[in-house]
PDB file of C-alpha atoms in Angstrom:
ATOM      1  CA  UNK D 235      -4.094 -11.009  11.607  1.00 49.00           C
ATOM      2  CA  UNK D 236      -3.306  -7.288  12.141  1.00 46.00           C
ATOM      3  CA  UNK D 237      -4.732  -5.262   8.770  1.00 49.00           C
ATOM      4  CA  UNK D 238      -4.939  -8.716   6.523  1.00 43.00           C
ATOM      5  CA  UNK D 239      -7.723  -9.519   9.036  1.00 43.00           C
ATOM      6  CA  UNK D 240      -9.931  -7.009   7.710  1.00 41.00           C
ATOM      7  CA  UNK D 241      -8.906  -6.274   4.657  1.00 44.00           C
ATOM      8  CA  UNK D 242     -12.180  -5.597   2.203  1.00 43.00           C
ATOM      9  CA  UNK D 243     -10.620  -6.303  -1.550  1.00 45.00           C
ATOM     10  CA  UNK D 244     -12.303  -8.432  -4.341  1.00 43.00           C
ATOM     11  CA  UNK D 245     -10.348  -8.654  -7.046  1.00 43.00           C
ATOM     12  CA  UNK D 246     -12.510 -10.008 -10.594  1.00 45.00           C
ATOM     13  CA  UNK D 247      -9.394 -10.305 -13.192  1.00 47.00           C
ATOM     14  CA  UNK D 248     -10.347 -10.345 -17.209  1.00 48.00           C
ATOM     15  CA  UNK D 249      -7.426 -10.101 -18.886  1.00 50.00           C
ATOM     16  CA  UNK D 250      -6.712  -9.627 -22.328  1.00 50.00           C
ATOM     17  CA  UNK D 251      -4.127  -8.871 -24.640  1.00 50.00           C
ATOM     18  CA  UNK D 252      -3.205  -6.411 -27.025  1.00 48.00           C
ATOM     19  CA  UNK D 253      -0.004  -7.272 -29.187  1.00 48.00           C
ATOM     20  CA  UNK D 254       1.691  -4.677 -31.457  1.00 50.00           C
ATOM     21  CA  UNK D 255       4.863  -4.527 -32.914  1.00 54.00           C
ATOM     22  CA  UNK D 256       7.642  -3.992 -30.321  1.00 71.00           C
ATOM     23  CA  UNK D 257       4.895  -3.576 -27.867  1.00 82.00           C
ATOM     24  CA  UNK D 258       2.202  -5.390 -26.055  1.00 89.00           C
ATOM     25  CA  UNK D 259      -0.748  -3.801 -24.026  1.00 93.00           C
ATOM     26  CA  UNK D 260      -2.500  -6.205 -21.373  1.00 94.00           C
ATOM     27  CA  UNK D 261      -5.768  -4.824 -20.476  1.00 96.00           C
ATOM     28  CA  UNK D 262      -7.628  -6.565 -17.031  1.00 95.00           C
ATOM     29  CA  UNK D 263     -10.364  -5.611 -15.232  1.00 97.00           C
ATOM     30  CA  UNK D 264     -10.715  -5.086 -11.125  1.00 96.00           C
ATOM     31  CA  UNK D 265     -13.892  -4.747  -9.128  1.00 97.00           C
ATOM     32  CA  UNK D 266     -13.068  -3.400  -5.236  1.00 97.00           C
ATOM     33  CA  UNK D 267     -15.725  -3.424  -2.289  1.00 96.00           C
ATOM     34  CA  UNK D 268     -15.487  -1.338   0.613  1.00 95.00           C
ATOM     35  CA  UNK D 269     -17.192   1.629   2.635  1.00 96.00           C
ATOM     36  CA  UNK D 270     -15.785   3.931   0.999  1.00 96.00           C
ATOM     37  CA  UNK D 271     -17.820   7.278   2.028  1.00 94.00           C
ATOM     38  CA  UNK D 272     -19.059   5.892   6.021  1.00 91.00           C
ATOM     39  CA  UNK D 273     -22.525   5.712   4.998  1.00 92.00           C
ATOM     40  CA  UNK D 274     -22.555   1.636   6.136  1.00 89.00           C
ATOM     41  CA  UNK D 275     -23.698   0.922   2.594  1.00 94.00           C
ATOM     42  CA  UNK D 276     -21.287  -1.346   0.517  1.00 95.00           C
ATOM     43  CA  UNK D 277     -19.636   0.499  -2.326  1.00 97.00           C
ATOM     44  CA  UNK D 278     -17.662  -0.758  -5.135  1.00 97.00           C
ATOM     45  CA  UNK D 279     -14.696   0.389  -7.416  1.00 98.00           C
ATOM     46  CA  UNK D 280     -14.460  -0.791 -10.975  1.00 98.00           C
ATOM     47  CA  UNK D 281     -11.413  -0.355 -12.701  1.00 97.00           C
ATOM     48  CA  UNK D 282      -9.642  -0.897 -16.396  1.00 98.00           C
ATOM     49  CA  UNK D 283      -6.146  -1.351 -15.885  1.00 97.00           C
ATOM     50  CA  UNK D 284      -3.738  -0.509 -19.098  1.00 96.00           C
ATOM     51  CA  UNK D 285      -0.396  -1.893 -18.418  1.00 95.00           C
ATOM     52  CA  UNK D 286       1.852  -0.848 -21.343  1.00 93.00           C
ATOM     53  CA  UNK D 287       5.462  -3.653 -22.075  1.00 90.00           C
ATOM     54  CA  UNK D 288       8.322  -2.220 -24.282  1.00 86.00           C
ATOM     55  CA  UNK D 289      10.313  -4.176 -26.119  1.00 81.00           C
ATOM     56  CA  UNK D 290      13.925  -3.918 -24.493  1.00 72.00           C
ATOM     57  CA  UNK D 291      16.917  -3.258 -26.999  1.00 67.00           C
ATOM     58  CA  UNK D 292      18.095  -6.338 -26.681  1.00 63.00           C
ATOM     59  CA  UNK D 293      15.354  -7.957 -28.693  1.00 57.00           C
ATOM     60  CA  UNK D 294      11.491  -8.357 -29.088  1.00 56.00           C
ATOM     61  CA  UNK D 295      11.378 -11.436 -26.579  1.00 65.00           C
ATOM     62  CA  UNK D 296      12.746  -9.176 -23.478  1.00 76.00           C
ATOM     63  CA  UNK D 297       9.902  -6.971 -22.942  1.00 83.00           C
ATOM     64  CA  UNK D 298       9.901  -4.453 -19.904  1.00 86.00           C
ATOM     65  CA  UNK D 299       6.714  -2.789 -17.844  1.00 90.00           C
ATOM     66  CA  UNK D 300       7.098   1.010 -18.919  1.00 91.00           C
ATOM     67  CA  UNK D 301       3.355   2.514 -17.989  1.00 94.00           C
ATOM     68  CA  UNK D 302       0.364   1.924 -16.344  1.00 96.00           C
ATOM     69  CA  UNK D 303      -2.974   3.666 -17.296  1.00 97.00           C
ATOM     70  CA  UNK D 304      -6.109   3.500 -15.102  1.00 97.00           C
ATOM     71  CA  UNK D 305      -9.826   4.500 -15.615  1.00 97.00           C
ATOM     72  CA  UNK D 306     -12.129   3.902 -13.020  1.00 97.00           C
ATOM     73  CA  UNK D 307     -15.564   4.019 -11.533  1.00 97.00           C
ATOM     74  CA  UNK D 308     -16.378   4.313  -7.642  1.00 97.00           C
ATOM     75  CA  UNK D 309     -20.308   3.505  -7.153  1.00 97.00           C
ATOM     76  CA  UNK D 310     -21.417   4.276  -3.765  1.00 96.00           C
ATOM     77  CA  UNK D 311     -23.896   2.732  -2.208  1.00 93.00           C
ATOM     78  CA  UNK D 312     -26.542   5.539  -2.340  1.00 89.00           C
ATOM     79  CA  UNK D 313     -26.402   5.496  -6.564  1.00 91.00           C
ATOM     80  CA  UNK D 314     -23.794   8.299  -6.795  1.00 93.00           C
ATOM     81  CA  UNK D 315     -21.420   7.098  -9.378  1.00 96.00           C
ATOM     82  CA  UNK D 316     -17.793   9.160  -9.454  1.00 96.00           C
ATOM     83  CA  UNK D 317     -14.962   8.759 -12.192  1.00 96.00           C
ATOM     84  CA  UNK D 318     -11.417   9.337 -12.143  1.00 96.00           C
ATOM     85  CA  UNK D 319      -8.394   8.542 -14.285  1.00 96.00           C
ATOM     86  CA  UNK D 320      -4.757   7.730 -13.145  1.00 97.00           C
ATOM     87  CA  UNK D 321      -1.151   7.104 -14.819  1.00 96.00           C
ATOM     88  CA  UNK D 322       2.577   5.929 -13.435  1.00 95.00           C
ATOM     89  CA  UNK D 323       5.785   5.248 -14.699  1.00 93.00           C
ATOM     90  CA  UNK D 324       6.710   1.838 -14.152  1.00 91.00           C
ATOM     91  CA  UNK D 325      10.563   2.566 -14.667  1.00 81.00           C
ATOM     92  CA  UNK D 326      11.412  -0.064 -17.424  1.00 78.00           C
ATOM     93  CA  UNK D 327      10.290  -2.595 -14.596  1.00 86.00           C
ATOM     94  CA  UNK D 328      10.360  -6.511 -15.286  1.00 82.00           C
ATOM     95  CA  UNK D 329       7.014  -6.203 -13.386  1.00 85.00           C
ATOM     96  CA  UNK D 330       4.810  -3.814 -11.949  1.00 90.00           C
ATOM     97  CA  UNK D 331       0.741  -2.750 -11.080  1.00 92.00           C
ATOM     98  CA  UNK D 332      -1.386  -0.078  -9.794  1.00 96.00           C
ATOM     99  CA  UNK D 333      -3.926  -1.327  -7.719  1.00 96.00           C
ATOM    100  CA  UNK D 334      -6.695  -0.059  -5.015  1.00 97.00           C
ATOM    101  CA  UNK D 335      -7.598  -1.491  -1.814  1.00 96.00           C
ATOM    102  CA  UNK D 336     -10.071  -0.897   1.234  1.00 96.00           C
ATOM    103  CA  UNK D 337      -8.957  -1.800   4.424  1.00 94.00           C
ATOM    104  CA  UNK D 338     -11.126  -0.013   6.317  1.00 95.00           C
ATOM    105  CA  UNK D 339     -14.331   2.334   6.097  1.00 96.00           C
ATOM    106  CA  UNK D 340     -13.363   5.818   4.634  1.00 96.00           C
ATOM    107  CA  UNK D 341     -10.245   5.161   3.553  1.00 97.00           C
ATOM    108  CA  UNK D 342      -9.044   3.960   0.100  1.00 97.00           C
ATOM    109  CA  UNK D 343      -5.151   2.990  -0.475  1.00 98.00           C
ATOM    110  CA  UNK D 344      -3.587   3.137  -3.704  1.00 98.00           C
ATOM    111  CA  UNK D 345      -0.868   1.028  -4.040  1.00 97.00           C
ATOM    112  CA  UNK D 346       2.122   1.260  -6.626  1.00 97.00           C
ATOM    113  CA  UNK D 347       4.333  -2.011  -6.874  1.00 95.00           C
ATOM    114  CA  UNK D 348       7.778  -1.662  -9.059  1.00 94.00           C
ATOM    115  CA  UNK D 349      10.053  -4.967  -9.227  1.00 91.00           C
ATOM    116  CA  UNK D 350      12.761  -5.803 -11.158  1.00 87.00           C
ATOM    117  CA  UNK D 351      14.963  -8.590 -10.024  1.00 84.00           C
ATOM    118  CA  UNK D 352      15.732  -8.461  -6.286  1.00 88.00           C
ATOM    119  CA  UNK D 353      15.033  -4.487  -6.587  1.00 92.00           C
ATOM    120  CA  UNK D 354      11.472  -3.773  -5.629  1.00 94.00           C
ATOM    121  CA  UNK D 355       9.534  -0.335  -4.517  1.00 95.00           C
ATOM    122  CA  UNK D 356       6.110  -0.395  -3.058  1.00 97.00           C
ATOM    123  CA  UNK D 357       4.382   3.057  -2.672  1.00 97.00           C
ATOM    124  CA  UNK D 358       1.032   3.059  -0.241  1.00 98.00           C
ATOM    125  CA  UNK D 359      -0.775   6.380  -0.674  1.00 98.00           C
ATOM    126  CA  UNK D 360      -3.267   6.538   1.966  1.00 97.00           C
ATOM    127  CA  UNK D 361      -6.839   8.718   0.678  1.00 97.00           C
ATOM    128  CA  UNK D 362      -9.033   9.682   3.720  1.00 96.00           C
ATOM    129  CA  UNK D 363     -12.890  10.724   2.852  1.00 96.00           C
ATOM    130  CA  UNK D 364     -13.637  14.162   3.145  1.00 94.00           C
ATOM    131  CA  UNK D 365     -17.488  14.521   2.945  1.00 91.00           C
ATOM    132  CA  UNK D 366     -17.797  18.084   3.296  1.00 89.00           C
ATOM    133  CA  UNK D 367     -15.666  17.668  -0.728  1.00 91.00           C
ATOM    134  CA  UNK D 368     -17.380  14.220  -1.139  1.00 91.00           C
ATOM    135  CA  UNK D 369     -14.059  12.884  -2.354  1.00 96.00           C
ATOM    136  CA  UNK D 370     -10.955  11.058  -0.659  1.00 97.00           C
ATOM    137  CA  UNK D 371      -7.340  13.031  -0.146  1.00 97.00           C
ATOM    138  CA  UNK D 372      -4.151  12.031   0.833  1.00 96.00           C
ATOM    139  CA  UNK D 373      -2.706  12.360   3.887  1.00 95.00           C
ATOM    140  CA  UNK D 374       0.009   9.639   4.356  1.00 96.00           C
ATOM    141  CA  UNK D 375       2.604   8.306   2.067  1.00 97.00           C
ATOM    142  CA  UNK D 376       4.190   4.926   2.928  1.00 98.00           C
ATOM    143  CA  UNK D 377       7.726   3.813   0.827  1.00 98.00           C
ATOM    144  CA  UNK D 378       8.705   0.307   1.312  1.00 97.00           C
ATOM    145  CA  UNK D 379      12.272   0.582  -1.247  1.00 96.00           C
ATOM    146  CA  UNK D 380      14.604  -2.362  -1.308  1.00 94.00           C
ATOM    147  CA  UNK D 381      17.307  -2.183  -3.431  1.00 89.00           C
ATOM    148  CA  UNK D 382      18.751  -6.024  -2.656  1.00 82.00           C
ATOM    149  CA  UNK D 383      17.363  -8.838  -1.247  1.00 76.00           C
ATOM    150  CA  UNK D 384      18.626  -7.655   2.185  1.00 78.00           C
ATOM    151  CA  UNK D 385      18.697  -3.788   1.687  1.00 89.00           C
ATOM    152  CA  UNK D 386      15.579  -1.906   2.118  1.00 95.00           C
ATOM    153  CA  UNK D 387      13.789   1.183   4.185  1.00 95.00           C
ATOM    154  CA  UNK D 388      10.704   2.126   5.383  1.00 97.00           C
ATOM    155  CA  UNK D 389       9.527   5.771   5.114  1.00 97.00           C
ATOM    156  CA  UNK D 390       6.442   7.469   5.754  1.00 97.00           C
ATOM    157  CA  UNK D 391       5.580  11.198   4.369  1.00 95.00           C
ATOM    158  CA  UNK D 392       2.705  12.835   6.221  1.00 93.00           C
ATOM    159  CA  UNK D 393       0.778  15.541   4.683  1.00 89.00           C
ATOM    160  CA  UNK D 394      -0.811  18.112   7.211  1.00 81.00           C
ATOM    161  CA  UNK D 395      -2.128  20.999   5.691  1.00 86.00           C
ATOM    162  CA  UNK D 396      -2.753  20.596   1.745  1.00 91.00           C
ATOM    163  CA  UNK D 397      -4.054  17.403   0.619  1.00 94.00           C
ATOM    164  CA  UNK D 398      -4.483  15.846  -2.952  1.00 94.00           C
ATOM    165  CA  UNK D 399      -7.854  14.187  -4.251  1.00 96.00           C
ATOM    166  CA  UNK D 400      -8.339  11.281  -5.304  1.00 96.00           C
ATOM    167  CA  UNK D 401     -10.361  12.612  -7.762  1.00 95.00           C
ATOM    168  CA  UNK D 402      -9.769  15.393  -9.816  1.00 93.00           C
ATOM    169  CA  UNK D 403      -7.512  17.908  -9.058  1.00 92.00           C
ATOM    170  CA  UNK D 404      -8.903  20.450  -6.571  1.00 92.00           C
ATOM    171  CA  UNK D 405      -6.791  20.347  -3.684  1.00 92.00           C
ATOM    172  CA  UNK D 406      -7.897  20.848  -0.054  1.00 91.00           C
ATOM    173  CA  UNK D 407      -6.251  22.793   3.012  1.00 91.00           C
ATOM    174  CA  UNK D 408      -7.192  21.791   6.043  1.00 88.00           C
ATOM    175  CA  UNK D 409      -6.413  23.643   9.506  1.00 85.00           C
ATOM    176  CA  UNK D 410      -7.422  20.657  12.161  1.00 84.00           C
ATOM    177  CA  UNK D 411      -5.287  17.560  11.297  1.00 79.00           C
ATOM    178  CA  UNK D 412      -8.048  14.459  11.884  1.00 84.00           C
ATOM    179  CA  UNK D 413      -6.926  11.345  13.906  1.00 89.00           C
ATOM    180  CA  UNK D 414      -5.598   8.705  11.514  1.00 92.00           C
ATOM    181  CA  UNK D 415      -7.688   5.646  11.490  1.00 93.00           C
ATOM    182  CA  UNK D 416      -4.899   3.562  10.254  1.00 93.00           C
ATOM    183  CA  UNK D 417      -2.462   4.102  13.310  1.00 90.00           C
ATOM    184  CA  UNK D 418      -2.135   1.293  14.813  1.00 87.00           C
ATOM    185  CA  UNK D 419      -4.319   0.813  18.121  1.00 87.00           C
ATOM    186  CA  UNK D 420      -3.265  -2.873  19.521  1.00 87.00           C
ATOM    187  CA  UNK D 421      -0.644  -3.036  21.836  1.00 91.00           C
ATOM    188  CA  UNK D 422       2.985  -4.142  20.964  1.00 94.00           C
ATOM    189  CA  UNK D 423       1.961  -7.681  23.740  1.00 94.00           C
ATOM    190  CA  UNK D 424      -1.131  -8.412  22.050  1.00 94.00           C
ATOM    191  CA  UNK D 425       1.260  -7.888  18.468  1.00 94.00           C
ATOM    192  CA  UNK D 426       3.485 -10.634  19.553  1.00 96.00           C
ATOM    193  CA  UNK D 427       1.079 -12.897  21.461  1.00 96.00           C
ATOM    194  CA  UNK D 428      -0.536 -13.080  17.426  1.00 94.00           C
ATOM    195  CA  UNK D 429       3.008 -13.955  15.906  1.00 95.00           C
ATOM    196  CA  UNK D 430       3.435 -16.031  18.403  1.00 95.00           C
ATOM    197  CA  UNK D 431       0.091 -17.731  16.785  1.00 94.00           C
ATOM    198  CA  UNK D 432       1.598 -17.831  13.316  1.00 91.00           C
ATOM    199  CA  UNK D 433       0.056 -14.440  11.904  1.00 92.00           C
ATOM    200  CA  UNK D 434       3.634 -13.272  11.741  1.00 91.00           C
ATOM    201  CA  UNK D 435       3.325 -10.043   8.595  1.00 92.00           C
ATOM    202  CA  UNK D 436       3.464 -11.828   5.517  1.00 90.00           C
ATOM    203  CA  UNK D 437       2.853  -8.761   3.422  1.00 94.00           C
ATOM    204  CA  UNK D 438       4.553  -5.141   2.495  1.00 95.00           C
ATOM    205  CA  UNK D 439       1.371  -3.683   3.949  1.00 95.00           C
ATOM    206  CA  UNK D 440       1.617  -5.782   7.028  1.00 94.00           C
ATOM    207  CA  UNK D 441       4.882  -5.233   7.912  1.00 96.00           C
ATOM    208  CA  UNK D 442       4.777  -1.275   7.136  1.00 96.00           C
ATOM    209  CA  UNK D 443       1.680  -1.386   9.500  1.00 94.00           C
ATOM    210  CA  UNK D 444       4.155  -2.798  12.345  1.00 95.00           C
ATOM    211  CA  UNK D 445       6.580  -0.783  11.601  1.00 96.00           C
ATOM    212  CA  UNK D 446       4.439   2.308  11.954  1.00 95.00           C
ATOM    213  CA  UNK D 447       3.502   1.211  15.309  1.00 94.00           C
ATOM    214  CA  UNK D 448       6.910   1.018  16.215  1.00 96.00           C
ATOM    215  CA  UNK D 449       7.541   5.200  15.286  1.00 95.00           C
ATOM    216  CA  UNK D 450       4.592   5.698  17.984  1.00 92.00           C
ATOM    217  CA  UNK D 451       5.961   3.900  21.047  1.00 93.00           C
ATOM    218  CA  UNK D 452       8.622   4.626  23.195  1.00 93.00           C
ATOM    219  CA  UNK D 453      11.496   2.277  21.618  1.00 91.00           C
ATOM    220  CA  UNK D 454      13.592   2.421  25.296  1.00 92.00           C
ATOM    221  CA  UNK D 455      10.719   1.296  27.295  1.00 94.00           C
ATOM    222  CA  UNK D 456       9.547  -1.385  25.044  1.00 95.00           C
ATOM    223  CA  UNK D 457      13.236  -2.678  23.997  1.00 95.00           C
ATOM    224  CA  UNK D 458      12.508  -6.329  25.677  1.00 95.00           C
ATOM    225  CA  UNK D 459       9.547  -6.553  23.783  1.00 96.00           C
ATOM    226  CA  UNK D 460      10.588  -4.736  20.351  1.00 97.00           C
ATOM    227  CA  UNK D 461      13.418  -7.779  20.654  1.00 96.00           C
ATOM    228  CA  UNK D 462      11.085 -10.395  20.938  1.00 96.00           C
ATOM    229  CA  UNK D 463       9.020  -9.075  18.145  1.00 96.00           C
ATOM    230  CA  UNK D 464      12.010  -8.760  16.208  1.00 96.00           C
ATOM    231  CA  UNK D 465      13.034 -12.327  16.639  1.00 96.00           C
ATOM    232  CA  UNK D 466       9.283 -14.230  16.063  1.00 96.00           C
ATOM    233  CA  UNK D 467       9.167 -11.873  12.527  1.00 96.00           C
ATOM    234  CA  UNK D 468      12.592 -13.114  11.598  1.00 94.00           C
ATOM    235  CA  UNK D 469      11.428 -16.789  11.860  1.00 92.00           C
ATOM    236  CA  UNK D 470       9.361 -16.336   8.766  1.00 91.00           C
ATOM    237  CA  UNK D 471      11.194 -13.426   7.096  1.00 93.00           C
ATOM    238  CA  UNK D 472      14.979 -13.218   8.266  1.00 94.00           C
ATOM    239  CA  UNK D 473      15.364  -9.445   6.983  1.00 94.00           C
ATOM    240  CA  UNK D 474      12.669  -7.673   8.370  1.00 95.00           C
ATOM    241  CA  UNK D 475      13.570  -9.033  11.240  1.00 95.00           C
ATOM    242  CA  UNK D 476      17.457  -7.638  11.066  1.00 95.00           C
ATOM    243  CA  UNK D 477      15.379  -4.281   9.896  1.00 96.00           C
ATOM    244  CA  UNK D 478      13.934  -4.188  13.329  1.00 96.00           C
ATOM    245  CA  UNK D 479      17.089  -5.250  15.057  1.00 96.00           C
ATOM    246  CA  UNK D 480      19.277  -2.633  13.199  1.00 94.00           C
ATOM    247  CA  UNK D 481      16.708   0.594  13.415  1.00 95.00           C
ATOM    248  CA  UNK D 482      14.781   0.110  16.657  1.00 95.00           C
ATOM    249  CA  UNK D 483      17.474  -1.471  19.086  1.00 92.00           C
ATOM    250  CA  UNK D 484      20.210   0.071  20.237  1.00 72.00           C
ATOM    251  CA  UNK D 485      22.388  -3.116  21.778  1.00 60.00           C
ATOM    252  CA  UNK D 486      22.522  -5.757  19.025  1.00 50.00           C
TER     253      UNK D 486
END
């Protein structure tokens, strides 16, 4: 209900298969809309996703997720077509993607997902558009890293003055930090009067989003509500509930 409500991702899978000896190369494709660049016209990212398995020493049946290769295409609305390449280390992961997504107009989130077993890290880099550059840079970081089922963290790395594109390499430094459109602007009542409804975060994305709204309010005068939040989000998910408890309440 909060950022799930709006969120602008079409996802067209084609998958196919590559199989070599001691490895195996699955190859799918992804189509994103969004407003990418403000102009009100729908754009669209298409992407070829290269996600590279290693066999794992114990024998060619246990395969692992070492790399991920992307090539993509952004075409804007107004016929400008832009191209960029990416690449990440998937760890010797069981599983793991690279993806894109387009919550809202002008921004573009890439999002990194490593899992193996009941360890899992989720990496949101958050690309703002520039037009001045014509290209999207980052200016927020968002970890979600959970090393057991019940262990995890949420971290957030801003960057103020030098930003990196999206595409290409040519960085930007910027002297005026711009308002970030993906702070969160409801209020903490109208947060829980929607759990209270059901739409409870049922995502990494959604729950990073609350948890970013709780870094921007004052935790003391809001400790009644942060509580009842607490409690309605542990219904569905008992963890990041106690995550709530343990880091934004000081009487347990």
């Amino acid at each position: 209900m909060i950022i799930y409500r709006f969120l602008s991702l079409c996802f067209v899978h084609v998958l196919a298969v590559v199989f070599c000896y001691a490895q195996q190369i699955e190859t799918d494709y992804l189509t994103v809309k969004g407003n990418f660049d403000l102009d009100k016209l729908e754009d669209k990212m298409y992407i070829v996703r290269k996600t590279v398995f290693n066999k794992d020493e114990e024998g060619y049946n246990n395969l692992h997720a070492s790399e991920v290769y992307i090539r993509g295409k952004i075409c804007l609305g107004n016929k400008t077509t832009l191209s960029f390449i990416d690449h990440d280390d998937l760890d010797e992961s069981r599983g793991g993607e690279l993806t894109y997504i387009s919550p809202i107009p002008g921004i573009i989130i890439r999002n990194l997902k490593i899992q193996n077993g009941p360890s899992v890290m989720v990496v949101y880099d958050y690309y703002m558009f520039a037009p001045k550059h014509h290209n999207w840079y980052k200016y927020k970081t968002a970890t979600y890293n959970q090393t057991q089922w019940d262990s995890f963290h949420v971290t957030f790395d801003y960057y103020d003055k030098v930003q990196k594109p999206l595409i290409g390499s040519k960085e930007q430094t910027i002297s005026t930090i711009p308002k970030d459109p993906m702070l969160p602007k409801k209020p903490l009542k109208l947060i829980i009067q929607e759990c209270e409804k059901g739409y409870c975060p049922k995502t990494y994305l959604n729950f990073i989003y609350y948890i970013e709204l709780l870094n921007h309010i004052d935790i003391e005068k809001y400790e009644r509500d942060i509580r009842k939040l607490a409690m309605l989000i542990r219904s569905y998910n008992e963890s990041w509930g106690n995550y709530i408890i343990t880091n934004y309440l000081k009487r347990h």
